[in-house]
């Protein structure tokens, strides 16, 4: 059986060798035939004397050995998938190209290195269809070298040392063969030996990597230090070979290098050293591509780096520490090597600026895009990777925080990488947030005082809050350096530390462990830090107070956060109103326009607290002094802020404050009236017409506040429309129930009317909502016309219903409100006189204001009164009441006719008759 296996192995090795021999022979024959055909063509031309000299020169050049070039001419590369990428390199890649450029005085253009383009993918597919046997040959040779190491493991034909030595010798012979072919026959695409040097050298590199891996991983012949040193030497040799042989050799070497550990096999209790091996292979690919600038080789290197390491960590979770450190190292390599600078100097546009890119604007450079993708990928994997122990959590946090700080400081000269800083920073916040839901460190933190109250103080949240403060300080340092985005870095300094504290508050809940006052002290210390930064920015910037305003907003937010931790519901609401007033005062004192942002956020937060949490339910049940403190304090703070901003050009802030003040006042009055009526009534607000009417008032006030803010426009306009619709529909639904199910006119068992005539719960249920709608129509000048007409009709209808119910309550009393009890003659007569009075008033006002619409409305009401008298009153009234009804109608119509005539004569007097 062993001779058969030996024979099979020899056949496997002989197949690619035979192909190479045939191709080399074919290359020689083809070159000789091409030379003969060229000579015959020149002879048939019958050249002149000058042509003969050129012909002799050509023949002399053909007789001389072929010029050995590392790259063929650009025009001859019709089938290579990487031809376009080579043209993108800034350094000319051949002697002939340099000479042509120098003679013509034209520098070749340097197009953008875009890897995944349709033309390149098509070219790659075409090349693979025509040259697939090169790939198969490289694969066969590489596998032959690796299997040579493994051969005889079961049969014991060769000792492990001999197997490794055979693999190393075989790999070296392949590299030598590639160099011999390249130097003797060339590797440009117009020669038959094109790509063969890359096939040999790439397979040789893979075999050498496989031999070193087998010596370390399978047989333990060498230590990890020796293995890494040998692989570094092989990688350096690969960089040199990649410079001469082209991208095919680089691709073969990279794919083989990343795949070799999985082909070699073996086992190891701690495979962490493989991450160092993969890092070396990645540096190999990036190092080759940083000189040749093929671009896709760098992409292949990073893809292999992440994929290979991912497979290792999946098979051996105990190597998590090495894995995450490796990921950060990959990100650092992707930043430095393509740019060929130990301190990054990525210039040009940032990747996020593509959002605002216009036609013709340049795209970010390829090193920028590569570094951006590597930082994003590494940050995402580290922040979402499984945390198995407390030490692992601190390692992850340290790596993400360190990468964030490195991008702010070490990469401060790379203006195009500024936006990449957000990924490790966001990853750190996500790591802390996710750890708070059952993580190992959180469990220990939460159980600190569960067994004994004398346990040591848990430092976890303090360290994390301090880490956030350090990030803010470094971001502030980056802002002090100036530049185009100095204000953005100041905003980052204002956000990072408070964001860390908020994440801890939401997920870790420190007050439950260390106490509310101690945790609030952390927030106050962060606020003090922001005050210090505000002073520094104000001192540096002078009249430009944008950066000072941003960190001042952060200081106010930290103060509000501390209040949230320690204060009760009412006190917290008042404290937030105070911070809004403080922001307005700072704006007035120092002219800080960004304070309008804080005021807007503060108004939204106050609205949420007043309506939702603790909200209206709390306000209806809490002690009256506490409720008055929350709502009156908020109203006072809003009015004070509005007064402070009065002399400043802050139209948006003033509009929001005004609408918030009106809505808060409306909610406060509604709640006070609701609580008073509940104290004197026998039923709850949810079952009564007046409770539903007050509820509708609250929601209608909130809806009209959003309608008022539509003047602000901007990106939140659609959201404000949505809120206005939701609030308006809620208020309309409550009002509809008050008009139907809870209406004492239609339901006998509903809540009774409370109070005397006119000043009773009917006024609360129907007239106050009508007044709110009418006031909104009058006050909001920018209200859409259709909405204004709907509101006008609604306000008039509610007022009319209120008037009818009040008249009925006056004559029938609370027990007789139900419509089934019938209508008395005085009640019927009162309706008629009321219609006549309303019609007359409208008619008079139409004459005084010269309003044709009001005059028509008055005539319509009077016509309704006339119809009522003749259709209802004559049959329903009797005795003197019928007489008085008709008498009043006649006198009223006569008086109105005279008034109409008098007004028309004043408007258009009759001309004097002409003399006869």
Short mmCIF file of C-alpha atoms in Angstrom, two decimals, residues 348-571:
data_model
loop_
_atom_site.label_atom_id
_atom_site.label_comp_id
_atom_site.label_asym_id
_atom_site.label_seq_id
_atom_site.Cartn_x
_atom_site.Cartn_y
_atom_site.Cartn_z
CA UNK A 348 -9.11 64.62 1.96
CA UNK A 349 -12.77 64.03 2.64
CA UNK A 350 -14.22 61.98 5.45
CA UNK A 351 -16.44 59.08 4.59
CA UNK A 352 -19.47 60.63 6.30
CA UNK A 353 -19.11 63.70 4.09
CA UNK A 354 -20.26 61.56 1.16
CA UNK A 355 -23.80 62.18 2.42
CA UNK A 356 -23.47 65.81 1.34
CA UNK A 357 -21.43 65.00 -1.75
CA UNK A 358 -22.32 66.85 -4.91
CA UNK A 359 -21.71 65.76 -8.47
CA UNK A 360 -18.05 66.14 -9.31
CA UNK A 361 -16.81 66.22 -5.70
CA UNK A 362 -13.95 63.82 -4.94
CA UNK A 363 -14.54 60.62 -3.01
CA UNK A 364 -12.52 59.79 0.11
CA UNK A 365 -9.15 58.22 -0.65
CA UNK A 366 -8.80 54.44 -0.57
CA UNK A 367 -6.62 54.36 2.60
CA UNK A 368 -9.33 56.41 4.33
CA UNK A 369 -12.06 54.00 3.31
CA UNK A 370 -9.95 50.99 4.30
CA UNK A 371 -9.12 52.40 7.75
CA UNK A 372 -12.75 53.45 8.30
CA UNK A 373 -14.00 49.94 7.53
CA UNK A 374 -11.38 48.29 9.74
CA UNK A 375 -12.15 50.54 12.73
CA UNK A 376 -15.89 49.97 12.26
CA UNK A 377 -15.52 46.18 12.01
CA UNK A 378 -13.13 45.81 14.93
CA UNK A 379 -15.17 48.09 17.19
CA UNK A 380 -18.41 46.29 16.37
CA UNK A 381 -16.94 42.82 17.03
CA UNK A 382 -15.21 43.79 20.29
CA UNK A 383 -18.27 45.60 21.70
CA UNK A 384 -20.63 42.71 20.93
CA UNK A 385 -18.28 39.81 21.75
CA UNK A 386 -19.17 37.53 24.63
CA UNK A 387 -17.73 38.63 27.98
CA UNK A 388 -16.79 35.60 30.06
CA UNK A 389 -15.16 37.20 33.08
CA UNK A 390 -14.58 40.49 34.84
CA UNK A 391 -11.04 40.66 33.50
CA UNK A 392 -12.34 40.22 29.96
CA UNK A 393 -14.79 43.08 30.45
CA UNK A 394 -12.07 45.42 31.62
CA UNK A 395 -9.87 44.32 28.72
CA UNK A 396 -12.65 45.06 26.22
CA UNK A 397 -13.36 48.43 27.82
CA UNK A 398 -9.65 49.29 27.90
CA UNK A 399 -9.18 48.37 24.25
CA UNK A 400 -12.22 50.31 23.05
CA UNK A 401 -11.36 53.31 25.20
CA UNK A 402 -7.75 53.13 24.10
CA UNK A 403 -8.72 52.95 20.44
CA UNK A 404 -10.98 55.98 20.93
CA UNK A 405 -8.20 57.96 22.59
CA UNK A 406 -5.70 56.83 19.95
CA UNK A 407 -7.90 58.11 17.14
CA UNK A 408 -8.18 61.45 18.95
CA UNK A 409 -4.47 61.83 19.74
CA UNK A 410 -2.26 59.52 17.70
CA UNK A 411 -4.39 60.05 14.57
CA UNK A 412 -5.01 63.74 15.24
CA UNK A 413 -3.19 64.59 12.02
CA UNK A 414 -5.52 62.40 9.94
CA UNK A 415 -8.35 64.83 9.22
CA UNK A 416 -10.16 62.27 7.07
CA UNK A 417 -10.45 59.78 9.96
CA UNK A 418 -12.17 62.06 12.48
CA UNK A 419 -15.57 60.46 11.92
CA UNK A 420 -14.20 56.97 12.60
CA UNK A 421 -13.75 57.89 16.28
CA UNK A 422 -17.45 57.47 16.87
CA UNK A 423 -17.28 53.67 16.42
CA UNK A 424 -15.03 52.67 19.34
CA UNK A 425 -16.70 55.32 21.53
CA UNK A 426 -20.16 54.00 20.70
CA UNK A 427 -18.88 50.46 21.11
CA UNK A 428 -17.66 51.26 24.62
CA UNK A 429 -21.04 52.72 25.58
CA UNK A 430 -22.81 49.67 24.16
CA UNK A 431 -20.48 47.32 26.02
CA UNK A 432 -21.22 49.06 29.33
CA UNK A 433 -24.95 49.18 28.61
CA UNK A 434 -25.17 45.51 27.66
CA UNK A 435 -23.09 44.46 30.66
CA UNK A 436 -25.70 46.01 32.95
CA UNK A 437 -28.26 43.33 32.04
CA UNK A 438 -26.85 40.34 33.86
CA UNK A 439 -23.16 40.65 33.02
CA UNK A 440 -20.52 39.14 35.27
CA UNK A 441 -19.20 42.45 36.54
CA UNK A 442 -22.69 43.84 37.06
CA UNK A 443 -23.72 40.82 39.11
CA UNK A 444 -20.79 41.33 41.42
CA UNK A 445 -21.52 45.07 41.64
CA UNK A 446 -25.20 44.51 42.42
CA UNK A 447 -24.37 41.95 45.13
CA UNK A 448 -21.80 44.14 46.91
CA UNK A 449 -23.83 44.78 50.06
CA UNK A 450 -26.15 41.78 49.84
CA UNK A 451 -24.20 39.80 52.48
CA UNK A 452 -22.62 42.52 54.59
CA UNK A 453 -23.09 46.26 54.83
CA UNK A 454 -19.39 46.70 55.60
CA UNK A 455 -18.19 45.49 52.22
CA UNK A 456 -15.66 47.58 50.30
CA UNK A 457 -17.03 50.29 48.09
CA UNK A 458 -17.58 48.95 44.54
CA UNK A 459 -15.35 50.96 42.22
CA UNK A 460 -16.78 49.70 38.93
CA UNK A 461 -19.20 52.56 38.20
CA UNK A 462 -16.72 55.15 39.44
CA UNK A 463 -14.00 53.81 37.14
CA UNK A 464 -16.36 53.75 34.17
CA UNK A 465 -17.59 57.29 34.90
CA UNK A 466 -13.95 58.38 35.16
CA UNK A 467 -13.24 56.72 31.82
CA UNK A 468 -16.05 58.75 30.28
CA UNK A 469 -14.55 61.89 31.80
CA UNK A 470 -11.15 61.04 30.31
CA UNK A 471 -12.71 60.64 26.88
CA UNK A 472 -14.37 64.05 27.25
CA UNK A 473 -11.07 65.63 28.28
CA UNK A 474 -9.24 64.13 25.29
CA UNK A 475 -12.03 65.28 22.96
CA UNK A 476 -11.71 68.77 24.45
CA UNK A 477 -7.95 68.64 23.82
CA UNK A 478 -8.66 67.71 20.22
CA UNK A 479 -11.04 70.67 19.99
CA UNK A 480 -8.39 73.03 21.40
CA UNK A 481 -6.15 72.04 18.50
CA UNK A 482 -8.57 73.85 16.21
CA UNK A 483 -9.48 72.82 12.71
CA UNK A 484 -12.62 72.67 10.67
CA UNK A 485 -14.50 70.49 13.14
CA UNK A 486 -13.34 72.04 16.40
CA UNK A 487 -16.93 72.71 17.45
CA UNK A 488 -17.85 69.08 16.72
CA UNK A 489 -15.06 67.89 18.98
CA UNK A 490 -16.31 70.27 21.66
CA UNK A 491 -19.73 68.67 21.26
CA UNK A 492 -18.11 65.26 21.68
CA UNK A 493 -16.44 66.46 24.86
CA UNK A 494 -19.83 67.67 26.09
CA UNK A 495 -21.54 64.35 25.31
CA UNK A 496 -19.15 61.49 26.11
CA UNK A 497 -18.96 61.77 29.90
CA UNK A 498 -22.71 62.44 30.47
CA UNK A 499 -23.55 59.65 28.04
CA UNK A 500 -21.49 57.18 30.07
CA UNK A 501 -23.27 58.31 33.25
CA UNK A 502 -26.69 57.96 31.64
CA UNK A 503 -25.84 54.48 30.34
CA UNK A 504 -24.80 53.43 33.83
CA UNK A 505 -27.97 54.92 35.30
CA UNK A 506 -30.23 53.09 32.86
CA UNK A 507 -28.60 49.65 32.92
CA UNK A 508 -26.57 49.41 36.14
CA UNK A 509 -28.90 51.46 38.43
CA UNK A 510 -26.12 52.63 40.82
CA UNK A 511 -28.49 54.37 43.31
CA UNK A 512 -29.81 50.98 44.32
CA UNK A 513 -26.31 49.89 45.35
CA UNK A 514 -24.25 52.93 46.38
CA UNK A 515 -27.12 55.29 47.19
CA UNK A 516 -28.74 58.16 45.36
CA UNK A 517 -26.69 60.97 46.93
CA UNK A 518 -23.33 59.32 46.24
CA UNK A 519 -24.29 58.62 42.64
CA UNK A 520 -25.58 62.19 42.26
CA UNK A 521 -22.14 63.34 43.42
CA UNK A 522 -20.67 61.64 40.34
CA UNK A 523 -23.01 63.66 38.14
CA UNK A 524 -22.09 66.89 39.94
CA UNK A 525 -18.38 66.18 39.45
CA UNK A 526 -18.97 65.70 35.73
CA UNK A 527 -20.88 68.99 35.75
CA UNK A 528 -17.93 70.68 37.43
CA UNK A 529 -15.65 69.29 34.74
CA UNK A 530 -17.93 70.78 32.07
CA UNK A 531 -17.89 74.15 33.84
CA UNK A 532 -14.08 74.08 33.78
CA UNK A 533 -14.09 73.30 30.06
CA UNK A 534 -16.62 76.08 29.46
CA UNK A 535 -14.29 78.56 31.16
CA UNK A 536 -11.34 77.38 29.08
CA UNK A 537 -13.26 77.58 25.80
CA UNK A 538 -14.65 81.01 26.67
CA UNK A 539 -11.16 82.28 27.44
CA UNK A 540 -9.77 80.97 24.15
CA UNK A 541 -12.65 81.76 21.77
CA UNK A 542 -13.52 85.29 22.78
CA UNK A 543 -16.70 86.41 21.02
CA UNK A 544 -17.24 83.04 19.34
CA UNK A 545 -19.03 81.19 22.13
CA UNK A 546 -20.20 78.07 20.32
CA UNK A 547 -17.85 75.67 22.08
CA UNK A 548 -18.38 77.29 25.46
CA UNK A 549 -22.12 77.04 24.94
CA UNK A 550 -21.94 73.33 24.13
CA UNK A 551 -20.09 72.36 27.29
CA UNK A 552 -22.30 74.73 29.29
CA UNK A 553 -25.30 72.81 28.00
CA UNK A 554 -23.58 69.64 29.17
CA UNK A 555 -23.01 71.17 32.62
CA UNK A 556 -26.69 72.05 32.87
CA UNK A 557 -27.58 68.52 31.78
CA UNK A 558 -25.35 67.06 34.49
CA UNK A 559 -27.05 69.30 37.04
CA UNK A 560 -30.47 68.17 35.85
CA UNK A 561 -29.26 64.55 35.95
CA UNK A 562 -28.18 64.96 39.57
CA UNK A 563 -31.60 66.43 40.37
CA UNK A 564 -33.29 63.47 38.72
CA UNK A 565 -31.38 61.11 40.99
CA UNK A 566 -32.14 62.71 44.35
CA UNK A 567 -35.31 64.79 44.03
CA UNK A 568 -38.96 63.80 44.25
CA UNK A 569 -41.30 64.05 41.28
CA UNK A 570 -42.46 67.59 41.98
CA UNK A 571 -39.02 68.87 42.98
#
